[in-house]
Coordinates of C-alpha atoms in Angstrom, one line a residue:
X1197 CA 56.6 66.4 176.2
X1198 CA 57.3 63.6 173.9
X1199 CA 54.6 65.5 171.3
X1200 CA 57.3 68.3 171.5
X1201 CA 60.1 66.5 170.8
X1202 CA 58.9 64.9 167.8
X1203 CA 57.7 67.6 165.8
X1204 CA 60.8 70.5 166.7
X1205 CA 62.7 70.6 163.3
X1206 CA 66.5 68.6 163.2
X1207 CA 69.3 70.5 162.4
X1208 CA 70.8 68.5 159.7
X1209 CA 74.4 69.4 157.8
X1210 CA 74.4 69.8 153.9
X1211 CA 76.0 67.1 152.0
X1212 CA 76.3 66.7 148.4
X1213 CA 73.6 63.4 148.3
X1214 CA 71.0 65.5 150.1
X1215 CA 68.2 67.3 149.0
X1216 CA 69.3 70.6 150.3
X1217 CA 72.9 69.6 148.9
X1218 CA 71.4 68.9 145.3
X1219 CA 69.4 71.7 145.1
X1220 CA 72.7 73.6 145.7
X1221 CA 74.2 72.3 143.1
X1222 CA 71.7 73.3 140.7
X1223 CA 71.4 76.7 141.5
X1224 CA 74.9 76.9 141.6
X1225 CA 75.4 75.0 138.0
X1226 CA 72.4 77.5 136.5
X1227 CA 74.2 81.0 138.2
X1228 CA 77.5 79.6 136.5
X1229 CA 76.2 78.4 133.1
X1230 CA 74.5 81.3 133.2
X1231 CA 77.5 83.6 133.6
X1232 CA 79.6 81.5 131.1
X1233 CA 77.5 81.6 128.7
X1234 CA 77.0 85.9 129.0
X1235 CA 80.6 86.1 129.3
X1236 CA 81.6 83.9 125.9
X1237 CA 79.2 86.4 124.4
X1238 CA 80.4 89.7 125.5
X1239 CA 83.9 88.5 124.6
X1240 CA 83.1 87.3 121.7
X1241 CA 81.2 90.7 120.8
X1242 CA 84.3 92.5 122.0
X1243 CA 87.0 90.4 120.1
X1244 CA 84.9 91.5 117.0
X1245 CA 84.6 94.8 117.8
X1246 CA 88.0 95.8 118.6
X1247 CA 89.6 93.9 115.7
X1248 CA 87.1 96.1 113.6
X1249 CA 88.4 99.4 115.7
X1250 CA 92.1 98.3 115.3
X1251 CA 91.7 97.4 111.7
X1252 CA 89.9 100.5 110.7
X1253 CA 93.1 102.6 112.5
X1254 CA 95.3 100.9 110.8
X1255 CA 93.6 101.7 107.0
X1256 CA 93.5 105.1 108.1
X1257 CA 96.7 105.0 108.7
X1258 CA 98.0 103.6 105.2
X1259 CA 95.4 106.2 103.7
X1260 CA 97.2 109.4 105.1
X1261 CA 100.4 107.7 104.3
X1262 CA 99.5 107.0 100.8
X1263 CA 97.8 110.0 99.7
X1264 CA 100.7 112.8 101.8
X1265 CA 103.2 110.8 99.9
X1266 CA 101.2 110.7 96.3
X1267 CA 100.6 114.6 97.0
X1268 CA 104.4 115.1 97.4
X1269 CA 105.7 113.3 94.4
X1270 CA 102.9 115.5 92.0
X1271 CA 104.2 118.6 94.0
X1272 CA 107.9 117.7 93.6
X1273 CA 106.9 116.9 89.9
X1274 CA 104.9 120.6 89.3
X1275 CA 107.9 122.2 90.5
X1276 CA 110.4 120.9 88.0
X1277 CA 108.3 121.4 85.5
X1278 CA 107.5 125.0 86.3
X1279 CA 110.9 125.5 87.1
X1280 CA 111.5 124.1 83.2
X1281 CA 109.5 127.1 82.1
X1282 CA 111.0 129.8 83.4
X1283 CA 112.4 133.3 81.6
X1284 CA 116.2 132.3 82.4
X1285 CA 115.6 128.8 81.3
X1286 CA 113.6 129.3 78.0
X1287 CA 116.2 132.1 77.0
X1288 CA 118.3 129.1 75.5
X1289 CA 121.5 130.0 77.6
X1290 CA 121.6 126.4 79.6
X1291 CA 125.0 128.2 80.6
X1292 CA 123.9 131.2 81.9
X1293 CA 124.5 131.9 85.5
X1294 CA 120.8 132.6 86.3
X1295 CA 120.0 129.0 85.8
X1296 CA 122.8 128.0 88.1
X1297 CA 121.4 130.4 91.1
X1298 CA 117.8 129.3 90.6
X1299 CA 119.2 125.5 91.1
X1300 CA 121.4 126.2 93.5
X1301 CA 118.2 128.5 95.7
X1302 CA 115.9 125.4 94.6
X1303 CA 118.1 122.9 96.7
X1304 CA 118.8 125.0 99.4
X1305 CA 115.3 125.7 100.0
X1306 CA 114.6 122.1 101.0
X1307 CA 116.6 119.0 101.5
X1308 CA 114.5 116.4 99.8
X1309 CA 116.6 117.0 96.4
X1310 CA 120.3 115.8 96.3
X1311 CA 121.0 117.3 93.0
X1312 CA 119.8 119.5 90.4
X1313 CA 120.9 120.4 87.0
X1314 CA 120.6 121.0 83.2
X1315 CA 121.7 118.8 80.5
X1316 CA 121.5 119.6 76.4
X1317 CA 120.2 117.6 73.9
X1318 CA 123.3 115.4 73.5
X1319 CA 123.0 114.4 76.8
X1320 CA 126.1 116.6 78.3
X1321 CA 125.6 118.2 81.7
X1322 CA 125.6 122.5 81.3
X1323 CA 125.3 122.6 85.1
X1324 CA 124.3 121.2 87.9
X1325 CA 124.4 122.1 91.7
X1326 CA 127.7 122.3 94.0
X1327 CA 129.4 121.8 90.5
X1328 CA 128.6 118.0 90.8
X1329 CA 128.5 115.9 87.0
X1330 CA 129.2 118.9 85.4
X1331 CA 131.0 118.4 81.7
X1332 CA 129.6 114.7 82.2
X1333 CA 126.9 112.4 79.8
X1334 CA 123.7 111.4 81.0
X1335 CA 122.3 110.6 77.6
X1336 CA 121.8 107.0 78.8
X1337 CA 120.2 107.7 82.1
X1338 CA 116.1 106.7 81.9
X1339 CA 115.8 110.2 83.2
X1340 CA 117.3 112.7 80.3
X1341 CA 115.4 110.0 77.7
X1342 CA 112.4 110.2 79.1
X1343 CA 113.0 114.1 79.7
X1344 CA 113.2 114.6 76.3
X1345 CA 110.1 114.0 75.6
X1346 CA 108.1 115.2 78.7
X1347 CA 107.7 115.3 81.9
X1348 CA 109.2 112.5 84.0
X1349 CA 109.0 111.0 87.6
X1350 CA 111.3 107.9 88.0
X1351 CA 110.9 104.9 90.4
X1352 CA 113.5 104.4 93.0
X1353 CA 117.1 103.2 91.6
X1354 CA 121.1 103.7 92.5
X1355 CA 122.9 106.5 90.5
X1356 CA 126.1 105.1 90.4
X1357 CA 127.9 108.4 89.0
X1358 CA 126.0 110.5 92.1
X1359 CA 126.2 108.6 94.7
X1360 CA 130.2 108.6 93.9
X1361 CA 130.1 112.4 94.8
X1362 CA 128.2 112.6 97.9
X1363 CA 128.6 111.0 101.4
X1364 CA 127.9 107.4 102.2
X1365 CA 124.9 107.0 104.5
X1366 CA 125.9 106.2 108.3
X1367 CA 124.3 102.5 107.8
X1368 CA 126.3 101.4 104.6
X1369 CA 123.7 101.1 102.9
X1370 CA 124.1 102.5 99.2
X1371 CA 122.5 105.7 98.0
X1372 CA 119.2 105.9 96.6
X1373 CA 117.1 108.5 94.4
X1374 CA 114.0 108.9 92.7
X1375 CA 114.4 111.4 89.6
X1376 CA 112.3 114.3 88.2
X1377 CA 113.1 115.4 84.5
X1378 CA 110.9 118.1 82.4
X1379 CA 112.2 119.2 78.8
X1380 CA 113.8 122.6 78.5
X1381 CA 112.0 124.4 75.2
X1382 CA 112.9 127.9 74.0
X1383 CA 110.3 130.5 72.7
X1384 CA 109.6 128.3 69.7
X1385 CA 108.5 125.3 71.6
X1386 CA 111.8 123.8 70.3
X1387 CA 113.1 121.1 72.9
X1388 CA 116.8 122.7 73.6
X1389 CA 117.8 120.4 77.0
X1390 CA 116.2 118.9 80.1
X1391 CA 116.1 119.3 83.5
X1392 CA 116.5 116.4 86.1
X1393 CA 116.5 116.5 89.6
X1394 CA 117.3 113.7 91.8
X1395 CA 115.3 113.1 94.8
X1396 CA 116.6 111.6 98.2
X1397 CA 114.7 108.3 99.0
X1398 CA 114.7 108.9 102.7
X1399 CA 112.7 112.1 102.1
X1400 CA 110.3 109.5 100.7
X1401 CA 110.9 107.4 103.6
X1402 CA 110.8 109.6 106.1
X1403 CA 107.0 111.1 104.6
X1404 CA 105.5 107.7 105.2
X1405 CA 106.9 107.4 108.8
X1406 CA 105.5 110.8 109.9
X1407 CA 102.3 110.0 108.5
X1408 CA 102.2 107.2 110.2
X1409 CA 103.8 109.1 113.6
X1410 CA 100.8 111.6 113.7
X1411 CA 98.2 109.1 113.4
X1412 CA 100.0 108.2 117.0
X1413 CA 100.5 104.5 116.0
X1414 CA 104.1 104.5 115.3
X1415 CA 105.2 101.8 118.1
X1416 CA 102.7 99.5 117.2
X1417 CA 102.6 99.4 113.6
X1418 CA 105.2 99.1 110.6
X1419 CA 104.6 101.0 107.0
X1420 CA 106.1 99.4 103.6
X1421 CA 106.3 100.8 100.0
X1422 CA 105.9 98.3 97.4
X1423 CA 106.6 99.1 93.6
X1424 CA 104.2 98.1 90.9
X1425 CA 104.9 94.6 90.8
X1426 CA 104.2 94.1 94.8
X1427 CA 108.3 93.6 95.8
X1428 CA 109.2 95.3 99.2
X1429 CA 110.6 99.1 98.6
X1430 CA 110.9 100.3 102.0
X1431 CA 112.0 99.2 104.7
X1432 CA 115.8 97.4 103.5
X1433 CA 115.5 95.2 106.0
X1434 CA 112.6 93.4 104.5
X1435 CA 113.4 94.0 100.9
X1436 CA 114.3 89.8 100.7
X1437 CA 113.2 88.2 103.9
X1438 CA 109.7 88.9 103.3
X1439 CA 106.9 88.3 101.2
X1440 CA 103.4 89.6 100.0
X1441 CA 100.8 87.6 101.8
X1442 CA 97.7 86.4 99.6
X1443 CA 94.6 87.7 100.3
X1444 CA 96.1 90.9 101.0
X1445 CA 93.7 93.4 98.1
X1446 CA 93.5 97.3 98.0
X1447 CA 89.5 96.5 97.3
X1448 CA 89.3 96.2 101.4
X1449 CA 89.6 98.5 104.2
X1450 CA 92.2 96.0 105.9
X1451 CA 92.6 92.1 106.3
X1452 CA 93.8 89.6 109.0
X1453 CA 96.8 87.9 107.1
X1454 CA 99.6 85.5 107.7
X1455 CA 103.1 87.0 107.2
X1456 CA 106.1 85.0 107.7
X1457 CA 103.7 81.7 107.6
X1458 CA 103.2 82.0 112.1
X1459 CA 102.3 85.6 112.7
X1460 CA 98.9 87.3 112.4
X1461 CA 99.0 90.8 111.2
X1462 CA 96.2 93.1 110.5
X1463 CA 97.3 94.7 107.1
X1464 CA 95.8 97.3 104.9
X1465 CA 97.1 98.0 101.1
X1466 CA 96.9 101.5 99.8
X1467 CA 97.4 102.7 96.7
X1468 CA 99.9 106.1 95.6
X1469 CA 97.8 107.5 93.5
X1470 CA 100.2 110.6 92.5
X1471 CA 98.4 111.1 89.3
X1472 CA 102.2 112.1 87.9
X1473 CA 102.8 111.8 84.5
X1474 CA 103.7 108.3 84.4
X1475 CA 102.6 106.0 87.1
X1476 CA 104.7 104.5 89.5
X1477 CA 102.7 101.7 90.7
X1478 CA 103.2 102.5 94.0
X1479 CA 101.6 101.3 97.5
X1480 CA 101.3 101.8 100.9
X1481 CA 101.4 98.7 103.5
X1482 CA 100.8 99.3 107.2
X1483 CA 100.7 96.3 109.0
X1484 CA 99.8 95.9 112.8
X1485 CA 100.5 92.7 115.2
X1486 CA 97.5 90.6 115.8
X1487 CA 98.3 90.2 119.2
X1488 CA 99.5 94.1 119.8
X1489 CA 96.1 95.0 118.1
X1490 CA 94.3 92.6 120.6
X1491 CA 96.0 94.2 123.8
X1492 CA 92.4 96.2 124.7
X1493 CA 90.7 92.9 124.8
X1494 CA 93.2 90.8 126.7
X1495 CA 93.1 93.7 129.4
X1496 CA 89.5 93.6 129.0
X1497 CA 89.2 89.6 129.8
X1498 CA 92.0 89.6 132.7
X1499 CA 88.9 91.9 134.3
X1500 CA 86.1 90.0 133.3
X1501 CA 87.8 86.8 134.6
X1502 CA 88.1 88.8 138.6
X1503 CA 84.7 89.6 138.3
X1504 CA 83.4 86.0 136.9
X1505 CA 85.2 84.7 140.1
X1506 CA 83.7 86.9 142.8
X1507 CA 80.6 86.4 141.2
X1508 CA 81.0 82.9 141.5
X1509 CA 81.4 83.3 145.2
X1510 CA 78.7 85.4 145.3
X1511 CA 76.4 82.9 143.5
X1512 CA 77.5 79.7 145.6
X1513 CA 76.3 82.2 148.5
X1514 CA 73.1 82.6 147.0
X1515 CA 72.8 79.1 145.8
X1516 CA 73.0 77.8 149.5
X1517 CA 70.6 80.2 150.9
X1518 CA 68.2 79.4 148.3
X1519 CA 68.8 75.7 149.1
X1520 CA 68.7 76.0 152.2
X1521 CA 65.2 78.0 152.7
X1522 CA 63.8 75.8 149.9
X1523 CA 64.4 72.2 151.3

């Protein structure tokens, strides 16, 4: 009997100081270091990979901008100057009503022009739609001098003697146009007037934004037009608050940049390459909220972080089992 006694097993608790208890804690520490160390990873390969996902969307996105707007502007561009050499136009007549109804039909047919009309070589307004500058001088206007001697696409200014004859924009912001002007020649190739069209800036404005629209992206990312020398175009609002970034170069898809000198933005530069007569210098921005573009990782963490914790429970579990049968 007392044989027996001595050599039945004792059922012992665990405690931290005893074998069974240390070897615990080793398994435990490995299964956890363990599932750090593969988690750190995997986020870390994630973080990488969407920034590359968000930042390639986001260059894609300033490509279709810049290259529907670039094809526009040469479009707009052919048109005067096909426009320039038609029958009714090369007759010599700049009076004649012909010219009128093909200016008149031109701006009816879309909205992006504001105005249309011809102008002699003394700079004097024949005609022009709805009757508007008729009678007046534009021989000092960067449109009829440069008309004169070809064709012309203008960057984006005020015309203080249109913008006089047409309604005020809802916002109060003034009127702005960008201008078209080809040289009117008669059979003899002799220059005899010019034509110059003005162009609504919010049909240039509004081009970017539906690129930007159908590449489904429009709530979490914000398109600028810069002009040659890098100053903010488009949109008003940041015309003298904000300011070009360094690092920011069109020789890369896209770049994680400081704007504003405490937010992240993933940006991409584009350039309008219209290939009009003379070059605007234009470029396409589209910049995208570090943070927003992060989103698909944050949601991915918030589920990596449940499933670290019940497979933390699940390895103490094992760890004691293990422990247990080993000691």
């Amino acid at each position: 009997t007392q044989t027996t006694t001595l050599c039945r097993p004792q059922q012992t608790m665990m405690t931290l100081t005893s074998f069974r208890g240390r070897l615990a804690l080793w398994f435990g520490g490995m299964f956890l270091v363990t599932l750090l160390s593969v988690g750190l990873y995997v986020g870390r390969l994630a973080t990488k990979q969407i920034e590359i996902t968000a930042g390639e969307s986001v260059h894609a996105s300033a490509l279709v901008a810049a290259n529907l707007l670039a094809a526009n502007l040469r479009e707009r561009e052919l048109e005067i100057t096909l426009l320039s050499q038609t029958s009714h136009f090369v007759r010599g007549d700049l009076a004649h009503l012909e010219i009128l109804q093909a200016l008149e039909l031109r701006k009816k047919a879309r909205k992006e022009f504001a105005w249309l009309g011809v102008a002699d070589t003394q700079g004097t307004v024949i005609q022009g739609t709805s009757g508007m500058l008729q009678g007046m001088s534009v021989d000092k206007r960067p449109w009829f001098i440069a008309g004169l001697e070809g064709t012309y696409t203008g960057d984006v200014h005020e015309a203080v003697l249109l913008s006089k004859l047409l309604p005020g924009l809802p916002s109060g912001e003034p009127l702005r146009f960008i201008d078209f002007a080809a040289p009117i020649k008669n059979k003899d190739g002799q220059v005899i007037g010019v034509l110059g069209a003005h162009g609504h800036w919010s049909w240039v404005t509004e081009t970017v934004q539906a690129a930007v629209q159908n590449m489904g992206s429009e709530s979490l990312s914000e398109i600028l037009i810069l002009d040659k020398q890098g100053a903010v175009l488009y949109p008003k609002h940041l015309v003298v608050v904000v300011q070009l970034p360094n690092g920011l170069s069109m020789q890369k898809h896209y770049a994680n940049v400081q704007w504003g000198g405490d937010h992240n933005y993933l940006t991409s530069r584009v350039a309008v390459n219209a290939r009009t007569d003379n070059d605007l210098g234009w470029s396409i921005v589209v910049r995208q909220p570090l943070e927003t573009a992060l989103q698909p990782l944050y949601a991915l963490r918030n589920r990596l972080a449940v499933l670290g914790l019940l497979a933390t429970l699940v390895f103490a579990l094992v760890a004691m089992r293990l422990a247990r049968s080993v000691s």
